[in-house]
Amino acid sequence: MSVNACAAIVERGDPDRFMAAMAAPVEARRVLFPLYAFNVEVARAPWVTEEPMIAEMRLQWWRDALEEIAKGGPVRRHEVTTPLDEVLDTEAAEALDKVVAMRRWDIYKDPFEDAQHFVDYFRNGGAELMWQAARLLGAPEEMRSGVVNYGAAVAVSRYFAAVRGLEDAGRVPLVNGTRKGLETLAVNSAADAGTVRKLRKGMPKLARAALLEGWMAKPVLLQVASKPQRVADGTVGISQFRSKIRLLRWS
């Protein structure tokens, strides 16, 4: 029941965030690995069963665990909840409930209700996770909006790479999957991803570690903006060499 156990979960389930966390200062990893391991477990829950009721129960288990952490009482023992309890405060535990609730969409095959639902999927998911990581590492409240906007752009870049798989699984992953729709989403998200330099300059040094997970976002978004067909083809992404060089420069 340690940060090392969380790191192993992240390494298996989310290699990109694992690399980002390993590039962060050691003192930041005790926050990042439990948060990222939590996200791996929650993201996995809708996909380990074809029974919606069971998937709902799995997500509810995590919502109940977060409620226990928020209340400050005894917390169910688990290789993720135990180290998570050591780093979350009440605000973070309550906020991360949105990350779990957002994953309910993954259980079913219904399309997004509208454009706002689509936007909320990213802002209440990856963006909220990034903000809580930054806040717990010392980012001030006035940086929330900038981090959330940036985090949503990073989440969109990851999502583009997942669209083909979601379609193969019978999901309707996009509100506007036309070429123009993809271009617009990619261009707007790339603009938000481009704010990272400004964010880093105004952020406490340790808190910058929360931004590292977006090291590939802008080139991926610009790739989709110039070649939207990559989304349908399932070929979104940059080479491992380029990826590692960017992460080295960022860290």
Coordinates of N, CA and C in Angstrom, one line a residue:
M1 N 0.8 -1.2 0.0 CA 0.0 0.0 0.0 C 0.9 1.2 0.0
S2 N 1.6 1.5 -1.1 CA 2.6 2.5 -1.2 C 2.5 3.3 -2.5
V3 N 3.2 4.4 -2.6 CA 3.3 5.1 -3.8 C 4.0 4.2 -4.9
N4 N 4.8 3.3 -4.5 CA 5.4 2.4 -5.5 C 4.4 1.5 -6.2
A5 N 3.4 1.1 -5.4 CA 2.3 0.3 -6.0 C 1.5 1.1 -7.0
C6 N 1.3 2.4 -6.6 CA 0.6 3.3 -7.5 C 1.4 3.5 -8.8
A7 N 2.7 3.6 -8.6 CA 3.5 3.8 -9.8 C 3.5 2.6 -10.7
A8 N 3.4 1.4 -10.2 CA 3.3 0.2 -11.0 C 2.0 0.2 -11.8
I9 N 0.9 0.6 -11.2 CA -0.4 0.7 -11.8 C -0.3 1.6 -13.0
V10 N 0.3 2.8 -12.8 CA 0.3 3.8 -13.8 C 1.2 3.4 -14.9
E11 N 2.3 2.7 -14.6 CA 3.3 2.3 -15.6 C 2.6 1.3 -16.6
R12 N 1.7 0.4 -16.0 CA 1.0 -0.6 -16.8 C -0.2 0.1 -17.6
G13 N -0.9 1.0 -16.9 CA -2.2 1.4 -17.5 C -2.1 2.8 -18.2
D14 N -1.1 3.6 -17.9 CA -1.0 4.9 -18.5 C 0.4 5.3 -18.7
P15 N 1.1 4.7 -19.6 CA 2.6 4.9 -19.8 C 3.0 6.4 -20.0
D16 N 2.1 7.2 -20.6 CA 2.5 8.6 -20.9 C 2.5 9.4 -19.6
R17 N 1.5 9.2 -18.7 CA 1.5 9.9 -17.4 C 2.7 9.3 -16.5
F18 N 2.9 8.0 -16.7 CA 4.1 7.4 -15.9 C 5.4 8.1 -16.3
M19 N 5.6 8.3 -17.6 CA 6.8 9.0 -18.0 C 6.9 10.4 -17.5
A20 N 5.7 11.1 -17.5 CA 5.6 12.5 -17.0 C 6.0 12.5 -15.5
A21 N 5.4 11.6 -14.8 CA 5.6 11.6 -13.3 C 7.1 11.3 -13.0
M22 N 7.7 10.4 -13.8 CA 9.1 10.1 -13.6 C 10.0 11.2 -13.9
A23 N 9.6 12.1 -14.8 CA 10.3 13.3 -15.1 C 10.2 14.4 -14.1
A24 N 9.2 14.3 -13.2 CA 8.9 15.3 -12.2 C 9.9 15.1 -11.0
P25 N 10.0 16.2 -10.2 CA 10.8 16.0 -9.0 C 10.3 14.9 -8.1
V26 N 11.2 14.3 -7.4 CA 10.8 13.1 -6.5 C 9.7 13.5 -5.6
E27 N 9.7 14.7 -5.0 CA 8.7 15.1 -4.0 C 7.4 15.3 -4.6
A28 N 7.3 15.5 -5.9 CA 6.0 15.6 -6.6 C 5.4 14.3 -6.9
R29 N 6.2 13.3 -7.0 CA 5.7 11.9 -7.4 C 4.7 11.4 -6.3
R30 N 4.9 11.7 -5.0 CA 4.1 11.2 -4.0 C 2.6 11.6 -4.1
V31 N 2.4 12.8 -4.9 CA 1.1 13.3 -5.2 C 0.6 12.7 -6.5
L32 N 1.5 12.8 -7.5 CA 1.1 12.4 -8.9 C 0.8 11.0 -9.0
F33 N 1.6 10.1 -8.5 CA 1.3 8.7 -8.7 C 0.0 8.2 -8.1
P34 N -0.4 8.6 -6.8 CA -1.7 8.2 -6.4 C -2.8 8.7 -7.2
L35 N -2.7 10.0 -7.6 CA -3.7 10.6 -8.5 C -3.9 9.9 -9.8
Y36 N -2.7 9.6 -10.4 CA -2.8 9.0 -11.7 C -3.2 7.5 -11.6
A37 N -2.9 6.8 -10.5 CA -3.3 5.5 -10.3 C -4.8 5.4 -10.1
F38 N -5.3 6.4 -9.4 CA -6.8 6.5 -9.2 C -7.4 6.7 -10.6
N39 N -6.9 7.5 -11.4 CA -7.5 7.8 -12.7 C -7.4 6.5 -13.6
V40 N -6.4 5.7 -13.5 CA -6.3 4.5 -14.2 C -7.4 3.5 -13.8
E41 N -7.6 3.4 -12.5 CA -8.6 2.5 -12.0 C -10.0 2.9 -12.4
V42 N -10.3 4.2 -12.3 CA -11.6 4.7 -12.6 C -11.9 4.6 -14.1
A43 N -10.8 5.0 -14.9 CA -11.0 4.9 -16.4 C -11.2 3.4 -16.9
R44 N -10.6 2.5 -16.1 CA -10.8 1.1 -16.5 C -12.1 0.5 -16.1
A45 N -12.8 1.0 -15.1 CA -14.0 0.4 -14.5 C -15.1 0.2 -15.6
P46 N -15.4 1.1 -16.5 CA -16.5 0.9 -17.4 C -16.2 -0.2 -18.5
W47 N -14.9 -0.6 -18.6 CA -14.5 -1.4 -19.7 C -14.2 -2.9 -19.3
V48 N -14.2 -3.2 -18.0 CA -13.8 -4.5 -17.6 C -15.0 -5.5 -17.6
T49 N -16.2 -4.9 -17.9 CA -17.4 -5.8 -17.9 C -18.4 -5.2 -19.0
E50 N -19.2 -6.1 -19.5 CA -20.2 -5.6 -20.5 C -21.5 -5.4 -19.8
E51 N -21.6 -5.6 -18.5 CA -22.8 -5.4 -17.7 C -22.8 -4.0 -17.1
P52 N -23.7 -3.1 -17.6 CA -23.7 -1.7 -17.1 C -23.9 -1.6 -15.6
M53 N -24.7 -2.5 -15.0 CA -24.9 -2.4 -13.6 C -23.7 -2.7 -12.8
I54 N -22.9 -3.6 -13.2 CA -21.6 -3.9 -12.6 C -20.6 -2.8 -12.7
A55 N -20.6 -2.2 -13.9 CA -19.7 -1.0 -14.2 C -20.1 0.2 -13.3
E56 N -21.4 0.4 -13.1 CA -21.9 1.4 -12.3 C -21.5 1.2 -10.8
M57 N -21.6 -0.1 -10.4 CA -21.2 -0.4 -9.0 C -19.7 -0.2 -8.8
R58 N -18.9 -0.5 -9.8 CA -17.4 -0.2 -9.7 C -17.1 1.3 -9.5
L59 N -17.8 2.1 -10.3 CA -17.6 3.5 -10.2 C -18.1 4.0 -8.9
Q60 N -19.3 3.5 -8.4 CA -19.8 3.9 -7.1 C -18.8 3.6 -6.0
W61 N -18.1 2.5 -6.1 CA -17.1 2.1 -5.1 C -16.1 3.2 -4.9
W62 N -15.7 3.8 -6.0 CA -14.7 4.9 -6.0 C -15.3 6.2 -5.5
R63 N -16.5 6.4 -5.8 CA -17.2 7.6 -5.3 C -17.4 7.5 -3.7
D64 N -17.7 6.3 -3.3 CA -17.8 6.1 -1.8 C -16.4 6.2 -1.1
A65 N -15.4 5.8 -1.8 CA -14.0 5.9 -1.2 C -13.6 7.4 -1.1
L66 N -13.9 8.1 -2.1 CA -13.6 9.6 -2.1 C -14.4 10.3 -1.0
E67 N -15.7 9.8 -0.8 CA -16.5 10.4 0.3 C -15.9 10.1 1.6
E68 N -15.4 8.9 1.8 CA -14.7 8.6 3.1 C -13.5 9.4 3.3
I69 N -12.7 9.7 2.2 CA -11.5 10.5 2.4 C -11.9 11.9 2.7
A70 N -13.0 12.4 2.0 CA -13.4 13.8 2.3 C -13.9 14.0 3.7
K71 N -14.5 13.0 4.3 CA -15.0 13.1 5.7 C -13.9 13.0 6.7
G72 N -12.7 12.5 6.3 CA -11.6 12.4 7.2 C -11.7 11.2 8.2
G73 N -12.6 10.3 8.0 CA -12.7 9.1 8.9 C -11.9 7.9 8.3
P74 N -12.3 6.7 8.7 CA -11.6 5.5 8.2 C -11.9 5.4 6.7
V75 N -10.9 5.0 5.9 CA -11.0 4.8 4.5 C -10.7 3.3 4.1
R76 N -11.5 2.8 3.3 CA -11.4 1.4 2.9 C -9.9 1.2 2.4
R77 N -9.4 0.0 2.7 CA -8.0 -0.3 2.4 C -7.9 -0.8 0.9
H78 N -7.0 -0.2 0.2 CA -6.8 -0.6 -1.2 C -5.4 -0.1 -1.6
E79 N -4.8 -0.7 -2.6 CA -3.5 -0.2 -2.9 C -3.4 1.2 -3.5
V80 N -4.6 1.7 -3.9 CA -4.7 3.1 -4.3 C -5.3 4.0 -3.3
T81 N -6.4 3.6 -2.7 CA -7.1 4.5 -1.8 C -6.2 4.9 -0.6
T82 N -5.4 3.9 -0.1 CA -4.6 4.2 1.1 C -3.6 5.3 0.8
P83 N -2.7 5.3 -0.2 CA -1.8 6.4 -0.5 C -2.6 7.6 -1.0
L84 N -3.7 7.5 -1.6 CA -4.5 8.6 -2.0 C -5.0 9.4 -0.8
D85 N -5.4 8.7 0.2 CA -5.9 9.3 1.5 C -4.8 10.2 2.1
E86 N -3.6 9.8 1.9 CA -2.4 10.5 2.5 C -2.2 11.9 1.8
V87 N -2.6 12.0 0.5 CA -2.3 13.2 -0.2 C -3.5 14.1 -0.5
L88 N -4.7 13.6 -0.5 CA -5.9 14.4 -0.8 C -6.4 15.2 0.4
D89 N -6.8 16.4 0.2 CA -7.6 17.1 1.3 C -9.1 17.0 0.9
T90 N -9.9 17.6 1.7 CA -11.4 17.5 1.5 C -11.8 18.0 0.1
E91 N -11.2 19.2 -0.2 CA -11.5 19.8 -1.5 C -11.2 18.9 -2.7
A92 N -10.0 18.3 -2.6 CA -9.6 17.5 -3.7 C -10.5 16.2 -3.8
A93 N -10.8 15.6 -2.7 CA -11.6 14.4 -2.7 C -13.0 14.7 -3.2
E94 N -13.6 15.8 -2.9 CA -14.9 16.2 -3.4 C -14.8 16.5 -4.9
A95 N -13.7 17.2 -5.3 CA -13.6 17.5 -6.7 C -13.4 16.3 -7.6
L96 N -12.7 15.3 -7.1 CA -12.4 14.2 -7.9 C -13.6 13.3 -8.2
D97 N -14.6 13.5 -7.4 CA -15.9 12.8 -7.6 C -16.4 13.1 -9.0
K98 N -16.1 14.3 -9.6 CA -16.5 14.7 -10.9 C -15.8 13.8 -11.9
V99 N -14.6 13.5 -11.6 CA -13.8 12.6 -12.5 C -14.5 11.2 -12.7
V100 N -14.9 10.7 -11.5 CA -15.6 9.4 -11.5 C -17.0 9.5 -12.2
A101 N -17.7 10.6 -11.9 CA -19.1 10.7 -12.5 C -19.0 10.9 -14.0
M102 N -18.0 11.5 -14.5 CA -17.8 11.7 -15.9 C -17.6 10.4 -16.6
R103 N -17.0 9.4 -16.0 CA -16.8 8.1 -16.6 C -18.0 7.3 -16.8
R104 N -19.2 7.7 -16.3 CA -20.4 7.0 -16.5 C -20.7 7.0 -18.0
W105 N -20.3 8.1 -18.7 CA -20.6 8.1 -20.2 C -19.9 6.9 -20.9
D106 N -18.8 6.5 -20.4 CA -18.1 5.4 -21.0 C -18.8 4.0 -20.9
I107 N -19.7 3.9 -20.0 CA -20.4 2.7 -19.7 C -21.4 2.4 -20.9
Y108 N -22.1 3.4 -21.3 CA -23.2 3.2 -22.3 C -22.8 3.6 -23.7
K109 N -23.6 3.4 -24.7 CA -23.3 3.6 -26.1 C -24.1 4.8 -26.6
D110 N -24.7 5.6 -25.7 CA -25.4 6.8 -26.1 C -24.4 7.9 -26.5
P111 N -24.8 8.7 -27.5 CA -23.9 9.8 -27.9 C -23.9 10.9 -26.8
F112 N -23.0 11.9 -26.9 CA -23.1 13.0 -26.0 C -24.4 13.8 -26.3
E113 N -24.9 14.4 -25.2 CA -26.2 15.0 -25.3 C -26.1 16.3 -26.2
D114 N -25.0 17.0 -26.1 CA -24.8 18.2 -26.9 C -23.4 18.7 -26.8
A115 N -23.1 19.8 -27.4 CA -21.7 20.3 -27.4 C -21.2 20.5 -26.0
Q116 N -22.0 21.1 -25.1 CA -21.6 21.4 -23.7 C -21.3 20.1 -23.0
H117 N -22.1 19.1 -23.2 CA -21.8 17.8 -22.5 C -20.4 17.3 -23.0
F118 N -20.1 17.4 -24.2 CA -18.8 17.0 -24.8 C -17.7 17.8 -24.1
V119 N -17.8 19.1 -24.0 CA -16.8 20.0 -23.3 C -16.6 19.6 -21.9
D120 N -17.7 19.3 -21.2 CA -17.7 19.0 -19.8 C -17.0 17.6 -19.6
Y121 N -17.0 16.8 -20.5 CA -16.4 15.5 -20.4 C -14.9 15.7 -20.2
F122 N -14.3 16.6 -20.9 CA -12.9 16.9 -20.7 C -12.5 17.8 -19.5
R123 N -13.4 18.8 -19.3 CA -13.1 19.7 -18.2 C -13.3 19.0 -16.8
N124 N -14.3 18.1 -16.7 CA -14.5 17.4 -15.5 C -13.7 16.1 -15.4
G125 N -12.9 15.8 -16.4 CA -12.1 14.6 -16.4 C -10.6 14.9 -16.2
G126 N -9.9 14.9 -17.4 CA -8.5 15.1 -17.3 C -8.1 16.5 -16.8
A127 N -8.9 17.5 -17.1 CA -8.6 18.9 -16.7 C -8.7 19.0 -15.1
E128 N -9.8 18.4 -14.6 CA -9.9 18.5 -13.1 C -8.8 17.7 -12.4
L129 N -8.4 16.6 -13.0 CA -7.3 15.8 -12.4 C -6.1 16.6 -12.4
M130 N -5.8 17.3 -13.5 CA -4.6 18.1 -13.6 C -4.6 19.3 -12.6
W131 N -5.8 19.9 -12.5 CA -5.9 21.0 -11.6 C -5.7 20.6 -10.1
Q132 N -6.3 19.5 -9.7 CA -6.1 19.0 -8.3 C -4.6 18.7 -8.1
A133 N -4.0 18.1 -9.1 CA -2.5 17.8 -8.9 C -1.8 19.1 -8.7
A134 N -2.0 20.1 -9.5 CA -1.3 21.3 -9.4 C -1.6 22.0 -8.1
R135 N -2.9 22.0 -7.7 CA -3.3 22.7 -6.4 C -2.6 22.0 -5.2
L136 N -2.6 20.7 -5.2 CA -2.0 20.0 -4.1 C -0.5 20.1 -4.0
L137 N 0.1 20.5 -5.2 CA 1.5 20.8 -5.2 C 1.8 22.3 -5.1
G138 N 0.8 23.1 -4.7 CA 1.1 24.4 -4.4 C 0.6 25.5 -5.3
A139 N -0.1 25.2 -6.4 CA -0.6 26.2 -7.3 C -1.7 27.0 -6.6
P140 N -1.7 28.3 -6.8 CA -2.7 29.2 -6.1 C -4.1 29.1 -6.9
E141 N -5.1 29.4 -6.2 CA -6.5 29.4 -6.7 C -6.7 30.2 -8.0
E142 N -6.0 31.3 -8.1 CA -6.2 32.2 -9.2 C -5.7 31.5 -10.5
M143 N -5.0 30.4 -10.4 CA -4.5 29.7 -11.6 C -5.4 28.6 -12.1
R144 N -6.5 28.4 -11.4 CA -7.4 27.3 -11.7 C -7.9 27.4 -13.1
S145 N -8.4 28.6 -13.6 CA -9.0 28.7 -14.9 C -8.0 28.3 -16.0
G146 N -6.8 28.8 -15.9 CA -5.8 28.6 -16.9 C -5.4 27.1 -16.9
V147 N -5.2 26.5 -15.7 CA -4.9 25.1 -15.7 C -6.0 24.2 -16.2
V148 N -7.2 24.5 -15.9 CA -8.3 23.7 -16.4 C -8.4 23.8 -17.9
N149 N -8.3 25.0 -18.5 CA -8.3 25.2 -19.9 C -7.2 24.4 -20.6
Y150 N -6.0 24.5 -20.0 CA -4.9 23.7 -20.6 C -5.1 22.2 -20.4
G151 N -5.6 21.8 -19.2 CA -5.8 20.4 -19.0 C -6.9 19.8 -19.9
A152 N -7.9 20.6 -20.3 CA -8.9 20.1 -21.2 C -8.3 19.9 -22.6
A153 N -7.4 20.8 -23.0 CA -6.7 20.7 -24.3 C -5.9 19.4 -24.3
V154 N -5.2 19.2 -23.2 CA -4.4 17.9 -23.1 C -5.3 16.7 -23.2
A155 N -6.4 16.8 -22.5 CA -7.4 15.6 -22.6 C -7.9 15.4 -24.0
V156 N -8.2 16.5 -24.7 CA -8.7 16.4 -26.1 C -7.6 15.7 -27.0
S157 N -6.3 16.1 -26.8 CA -5.3 15.5 -27.6 C -5.2 14.0 -27.3
R158 N -5.4 13.5 -26.1 CA -5.4 12.1 -25.8 C -6.6 11.4 -26.4
Y159 N -7.7 12.1 -26.4 CA -9.0 11.6 -26.9 C -8.9 11.3 -28.4
F160 N -8.3 12.2 -29.1 CA -8.2 12.0 -30.5 C -7.6 10.7 -30.9
A161 N -6.6 10.3 -30.1 CA -5.9 9.0 -30.3 C -6.8 7.8 -30.0
A162 N -7.8 8.1 -29.2 CA -8.7 7.0 -28.7 C -10.0 6.8 -29.5
V163 N -10.3 7.8 -30.4 CA -11.5 7.9 -31.1 C -11.8 6.6 -31.9
R164 N -10.8 6.1 -32.7 CA -11.0 5.0 -33.5 C -11.4 3.7 -32.7
G165 N -10.7 3.6 -31.5 CA -11.0 2.4 -30.6 C -12.4 2.5 -30.1
L166 N -12.8 3.8 -29.7 CA -14.2 4.0 -29.2 C -15.2 3.6 -30.3
E167 N -15.0 4.0 -31.5 CA -15.9 3.7 -32.6 C -16.0 2.2 -32.8
D168 N -14.8 1.5 -32.7 CA -14.8 0.1 -32.9 C -15.6 -0.6 -31.8
A169 N -15.6 0.1 -30.6 CA -16.4 -0.5 -29.5 C -17.9 -0.1 -29.5
G170 N -18.3 0.5 -30.5 CA -19.7 0.9 -30.7 C -20.1 2.2 -30.0
R171 N -19.1 3.0 -29.7 CA -19.5 4.3 -29.1 C -19.6 5.4 -30.2
V172 N -20.2 6.5 -29.8 CA -20.3 7.7 -30.7 C -19.4 8.8 -30.0
P173 N -18.1 8.8 -30.3 CA -17.2 9.6 -29.5 C -17.2 11.1 -29.8
L174 N -17.8 11.5 -30.9 CA -17.7 12.9 -31.3 C -19.0 13.5 -31.5
V175 N -19.2 14.8 -31.2 CA -20.4 15.6 -31.5 C -20.4 16.0 -32.9
N176 N -19.2 16.4 -33.4 CA -19.1 16.8 -34.8 C -17.8 16.1 -35.4
G177 N -18.0 15.0 -36.0 CA -16.9 14.3 -36.5 C -16.5 14.6 -38.0
T178 N -17.1 15.7 -38.5 CA -16.7 16.1 -39.8 C -15.3 16.6 -39.8
R179 N -14.7 16.8 -41.0 CA -13.4 17.3 -41.2 C -13.3 18.7 -40.5
K180 N -14.3 19.5 -40.8 CA -14.3 20.9 -40.3 C -14.4 20.9 -38.8
G181 N -15.3 20.0 -38.3 CA -15.5 19.9 -36.8 C -14.2 19.5 -36.1
L182 N -13.5 18.5 -36.7 CA -12.2 18.1 -36.1 C -11.2 19.2 -36.2
E183 N -11.1 19.9 -37.3 CA -10.1 21.0 -37.4 C -10.4 22.0 -36.4
T184 N -11.6 22.4 -36.3 CA -12.0 23.5 -35.3 C -11.6 23.1 -33.9
L185 N -12.0 21.9 -33.5 CA -11.7 21.4 -32.1 C -10.2 21.3 -31.9
A186 N -9.4 20.9 -32.9 CA -8.0 20.7 -32.8 C -7.3 22.1 -32.7
V187 N -7.7 23.0 -33.5 CA -7.1 24.4 -33.5 C -7.4 25.1 -32.2
N188 N -8.7 25.1 -31.8 CA -9.0 25.7 -30.5 C -8.3 25.1 -29.3
S189 N -8.2 23.8 -29.3 CA -7.5 23.1 -28.2 C -6.0 23.4 -28.3
A190 N -5.4 23.5 -29.5 CA -4.0 23.8 -29.7 C -3.7 25.2 -29.1
A191 N -4.6 26.1 -29.3 CA -4.4 27.5 -28.7 C -4.4 27.4 -27.2
D192 N -5.2 26.6 -26.6 CA -5.2 26.5 -25.1 C -3.9 25.8 -24.7
A193 N -3.5 24.8 -25.5 CA -2.3 24.1 -25.1 C -1.1 25.0 -25.2
G194 N -1.2 26.0 -26.0 CA 0.0 26.9 -26.2 C 0.1 27.9 -25.0
T195 N -0.8 27.8 -24.1 CA -0.7 28.7 -22.9 C 0.3 28.2 -21.8
V196 N 0.8 27.0 -22.0 CA 1.6 26.3 -21.0 C 2.8 27.1 -20.5
R197 N 3.5 27.8 -21.5 CA 4.7 28.6 -21.1 C 4.3 29.6 -20.0
K198 N 3.2 30.3 -20.3 CA 2.7 31.4 -19.4 C 2.4 30.8 -18.1
L199 N 1.7 29.6 -18.1 CA 1.3 29.0 -16.9 C 2.5 28.6 -16.0
R200 N 3.5 28.0 -16.7 CA 4.7 27.6 -16.0 C 5.4 28.7 -15.3
K201 N 5.5 29.9 -16.0 CA 6.2 31.0 -15.5 C 5.6 31.5 -14.2
G202 N 4.3 31.5 -14.1 CA 3.6 32.0 -12.9 C 3.3 31.0 -11.8
M203 N 3.8 29.8 -12.0 CA 3.4 28.7 -11.1 C 4.6 28.3 -10.2
P204 N 4.3 28.0 -8.9 CA 5.4 27.5 -8.1 C 6.1 26.3 -8.7
K205 N 7.4 26.2 -8.5 CA 8.2 25.2 -9.2 C 7.7 23.8 -9.1
L206 N 7.3 23.4 -7.9 CA 6.9 22.0 -7.7 C 5.6 21.7 -8.4
A207 N 4.7 22.7 -8.4 CA 3.4 22.6 -9.0 C 3.5 22.4 -10.5
R208 N 4.6 22.9 -11.1 CA 4.7 22.7 -12.6 C 4.7 21.2 -13.0
A209 N 5.1 20.4 -12.1 CA 5.1 18.9 -12.4 C 3.7 18.4 -12.9
A210 N 2.7 19.1 -12.4 CA 1.3 18.6 -12.8 C 1.1 18.9 -14.3
L211 N 1.8 19.8 -14.9 CA 1.7 20.2 -16.3 C 2.5 19.3 -17.2
L212 N 3.4 18.5 -16.7 CA 4.3 17.7 -17.5 C 3.5 16.7 -18.4
E213 N 2.4 16.2 -17.9 CA 1.6 15.2 -18.7 C 1.2 15.7 -20.0
G214 N 1.2 17.0 -20.3 CA 0.8 17.6 -21.5 C 1.9 17.8 -22.5
W215 N 3.0 17.2 -22.3 CA 4.2 17.5 -23.2 C 4.0 17.2 -24.6
M216 N 3.1 16.3 -24.9 CA 2.8 15.9 -26.4 C 1.6 16.6 -26.9
A217 N 0.9 17.3 -26.1 CA -0.5 17.8 -26.6 C -0.4 18.7 -27.8
K218 N 0.4 19.7 -27.8 CA 0.3 20.7 -28.9 C 0.7 20.1 -30.2
P219 N 1.8 19.3 -30.4 CA 2.1 18.7 -31.7 C 1.0 17.7 -32.1
V220 N 0.4 17.0 -31.2 CA -0.7 16.1 -31.6 C -1.9 16.9 -32.1
L221 N -2.2 18.0 -31.4 CA -3.4 18.8 -31.8 C -3.1 19.4 -33.2
L222 N -1.9 19.9 -33.4 CA -1.6 20.5 -34.7 C -1.6 19.5 -35.8
Q223 N -1.2 18.3 -35.4 CA -1.2 17.2 -36.4 C -2.7 16.9 -36.9
V224 N -3.6 16.9 -35.9 CA -5.0 16.6 -36.3 C -5.6 17.8 -37.0
A225 N -5.1 19.0 -36.7 CA -5.6 20.2 -37.4 C -5.2 20.2 -38.8
S226 N -4.1 19.7 -39.1 CA -3.6 19.7 -40.5 C -4.0 18.4 -41.3
K227 N -4.2 17.3 -40.5 CA -4.6 16.1 -41.1 C -5.7 15.4 -40.3
P228 N -7.0 15.9 -40.4 CA -8.0 15.3 -39.5 C -8.3 13.8 -39.8
Q229 N -8.0 13.4 -41.0 CA -8.2 12.0 -41.4 C -7.5 11.0 -40.5
R230 N -6.4 11.5 -39.8 CA -5.7 10.6 -38.9 C -6.6 10.1 -37.8
V231 N -7.6 10.9 -37.4 CA -8.4 10.5 -36.3 C -9.2 9.3 -36.7
A232 N -9.8 9.3 -37.8 CA -10.6 8.1 -38.3 C -9.7 6.9 -38.6
D233 N -8.4 7.2 -39.1 CA -7.5 6.1 -39.4 C -6.9 5.5 -38.2
G234 N -7.0 6.2 -37.0 CA -6.3 5.7 -35.8 C -4.8 5.9 -35.8
T235 N -4.3 6.9 -36.5 CA -2.9 7.1 -36.6 C -2.4 8.4 -35.9
V236 N -3.2 8.9 -35.0 CA -2.8 10.1 -34.2 C -1.7 9.8 -33.3
G237 N -0.7 10.7 -33.3 CA 0.5 10.5 -32.4 C 1.8 10.9 -33.0
I238 N 2.8 11.2 -32.2 CA 4.1 11.5 -32.7 C 5.1 10.4 -32.3
S239 N 6.2 10.4 -33.0 CA 7.2 9.3 -32.8 C 7.7 9.2 -31.4
Q240 N 8.1 8.1 -31.0 CA 8.7 7.9 -29.6 C 9.9 8.8 -29.4
F241 N 10.7 8.9 -30.5 CA 12.0 9.7 -30.4 C 11.6 11.2 -30.1
R242 N 10.7 11.7 -30.9 CA 10.3 13.1 -30.8 C 9.6 13.3 -29.4
S243 N 8.8 12.3 -29.0 CA 8.1 12.4 -27.7 C 9.1 12.5 -26.6
K244 N 10.1 11.6 -26.6 CA 11.1 11.6 -25.5 C 12.0 12.9 -25.5
I245 N 12.3 13.4 -26.6 CA 13.1 14.7 -26.7 C 12.3 15.8 -26.1
R246 N 11.0 15.9 -26.4 CA 10.1 16.9 -25.9 C 10.0 16.8 -24.4
L247 N 9.8 15.6 -23.9 CA 9.7 15.4 -22.4 C 11.0 15.8 -21.7
L248 N 12.1 15.5 -22.3 CA 13.4 15.9 -21.8 C 13.6 17.4 -21.7
R249 N 13.2 18.1 -22.7 CA 13.3 19.5 -22.8 C 12.3 20.1 -21.7
W250 N 11.1 19.6 -21.6 CA 10.2 20.1 -20.6 C 10.6 19.9 -19.2
S251 N 11.2 18.8 -18.9 CA 11.6 18.5 -17.5 C 12.9 19.2 -17.1

